[in-house]
Amino acid sequence: MSEPTAVNRYESASAWREVDSYFVDALDLEDEALVAARESGSRTTMPNAEVAANQGALLAMLVQIAGARRVLELGTLAGYSTIWFARAVGEGGHVVSLELEPRNAEIAAQNLERAGVSERVEILVGPAADSAQQLVEAGVEPFDLVFIDADKPSNPRYLAAALALTRAGAVIVVDNVVRDGAVVRADSGDARVEGVRAVVEDIANHPDLDATALQTVGLKGWDGFLIARRR
Ligand code: SAM
């Protein structure tokens, strides 16, 4: 039998998970509040759908690199990524997170309380498109970073909302844009893949957006982030 090649040695999901776990432990990325939030995901309507710890740390770093003080999140779940954002914006910063399911919002509120960041976070319960429209109508101060991580078919609507709620220099991150590679299948018939491809097209056609997309492997399988910035 031939020696395993570099490719097949590293392509297994278990190896990806092991490497993620190594970095999360070695870099000591999670404290008790984050672990509790992650574990509480099992009580939500969408268990195991939060970002991995090293992804949360990346999002937090984007906030800090961008100097973002106001973050808008679409898709709260148990508030795991919300905690990363709330810590990254620091005291005086503000996070608004939009969540459809009251049960998830309630669990998230408990997790934010435990993490000591409730005062900087507002969770708006209801369809994210409606909540975002209310924010537009209320004329809220623009956000510096938007994280789109709710129902994927609505990604193009969420991009439009993000554009209505940000100004030049703002960062827009879209999660789950690879979907086990399904993103390349134009004829997938999967509304989530269509939502990703449509938002990629909208971003590419927008005159004021620079963007890139990165594949990721790890605890969350094979997926990726799209990162855009308003000129
Ligand atoms: N951002 C979270 C994290 O990393 O910890 C994970 C969010 S999870 C992938 C997606 C969330 O979006 C779920 O909590 C789901 O209930 C919510 N959601 C689904 N459809 C929605 C909608 N139309 N409006 C608002 N939230 C929605």
GROMACS .gro file of C-alpha atoms and ligand atoms in nm, residues 45-46 49-51 73 75-77 79-81 98-101 104 126-128 147 149-152 158 176, ligand 1:
model
   54
   45THR     CA    1  -3.418   2.523   1.802
   46MET     CA    2  -3.092   2.469   1.610
   49ALA     CA    3  -2.520   2.579   1.479
   50GLU     CA    4  -2.299   2.832   1.660
   51VAL     CA    5  -1.959   2.930   1.520
   73GLU     CA    6  -2.581   4.037   1.409
   75GLY     CA    7  -2.910   3.513   1.388
   76THR     CA    8  -2.846   3.507   1.765
   77LEU     CA    9  -2.917   3.143   1.852
   79GLY     CA   10  -2.571   3.412   2.192
   80TYR     CA   11  -2.237   3.237   2.146
   81SER     CA   12  -2.108   3.462   1.866
   98LEU     CA   13  -3.176   3.974   1.559
   99GLU     CA   14  -3.340   3.640   1.634
  100LEU     CA   15  -3.661   3.482   1.509
  101GLU     CA   16  -3.722   3.233   1.788
  104ASN     CA   17  -3.340   3.104   2.149
  126GLY     CA   18  -3.884   3.848   1.523
  127PRO     CA   19  -3.799   3.800   1.155
  128ALA     CA   20  -3.461   3.964   1.098
  147PHE     CA   21  -2.259   3.950   1.077
  149ASP     CA   22  -2.586   3.428   1.008
  150ALA     CA   23  -2.963   3.368   1.000
  151ASP     CA   24  -3.173   3.185   0.738
  152LYS     CA   25  -2.954   3.153   0.431
  158TYR     CA   26  -2.989   4.083   0.469
  176ASN     CA   27  -2.176   2.939   0.584
  232SAM     N1   28  -2.473   3.344   1.517
  232SAM     C1   29  -2.500   3.229   1.603
  232SAM     C2   30  -2.369   3.183   1.664
  232SAM     O1   31  -2.271   3.167   1.588
  232SAM     O2   32  -2.367   3.159   1.787
  232SAM     C3   33  -2.563   3.116   1.525
  232SAM     C4   34  -2.687   3.153   1.451
  232SAM     S1   35  -2.771   3.012   1.384
  232SAM     C5   36  -2.665   2.960   1.257
  232SAM     C6   37  -2.903   3.084   1.296
  232SAM     C7   38  -3.005   3.153   1.382
  232SAM     O3   39  -3.088   3.231   1.295
  232SAM     C8   40  -3.098   3.060   1.457
  232SAM     O4   41  -3.103   3.096   1.592
  232SAM     C9   42  -3.234   3.082   1.392
  232SAM     O5   43  -3.343   3.070   1.482
  232SAM    C10   44  -3.220   3.223   1.342
  232SAM     N2   45  -3.312   3.257   1.233
  232SAM    C11   46  -3.358   3.175   1.135
  232SAM     N3   47  -3.442   3.243   1.054
  232SAM    C12   48  -3.447   3.370   1.101
  232SAM    C13   49  -3.515   3.485   1.061
  232SAM     N4   50  -3.597   3.486   0.956
  232SAM     N5   51  -3.497   3.597   1.134
  232SAM    C14   52  -3.414   3.598   1.241
  232SAM     N6   53  -3.347   3.490   1.283
  232SAM    C15   54  -3.362   3.377   1.215
   0.00000   0.00000   0.00000
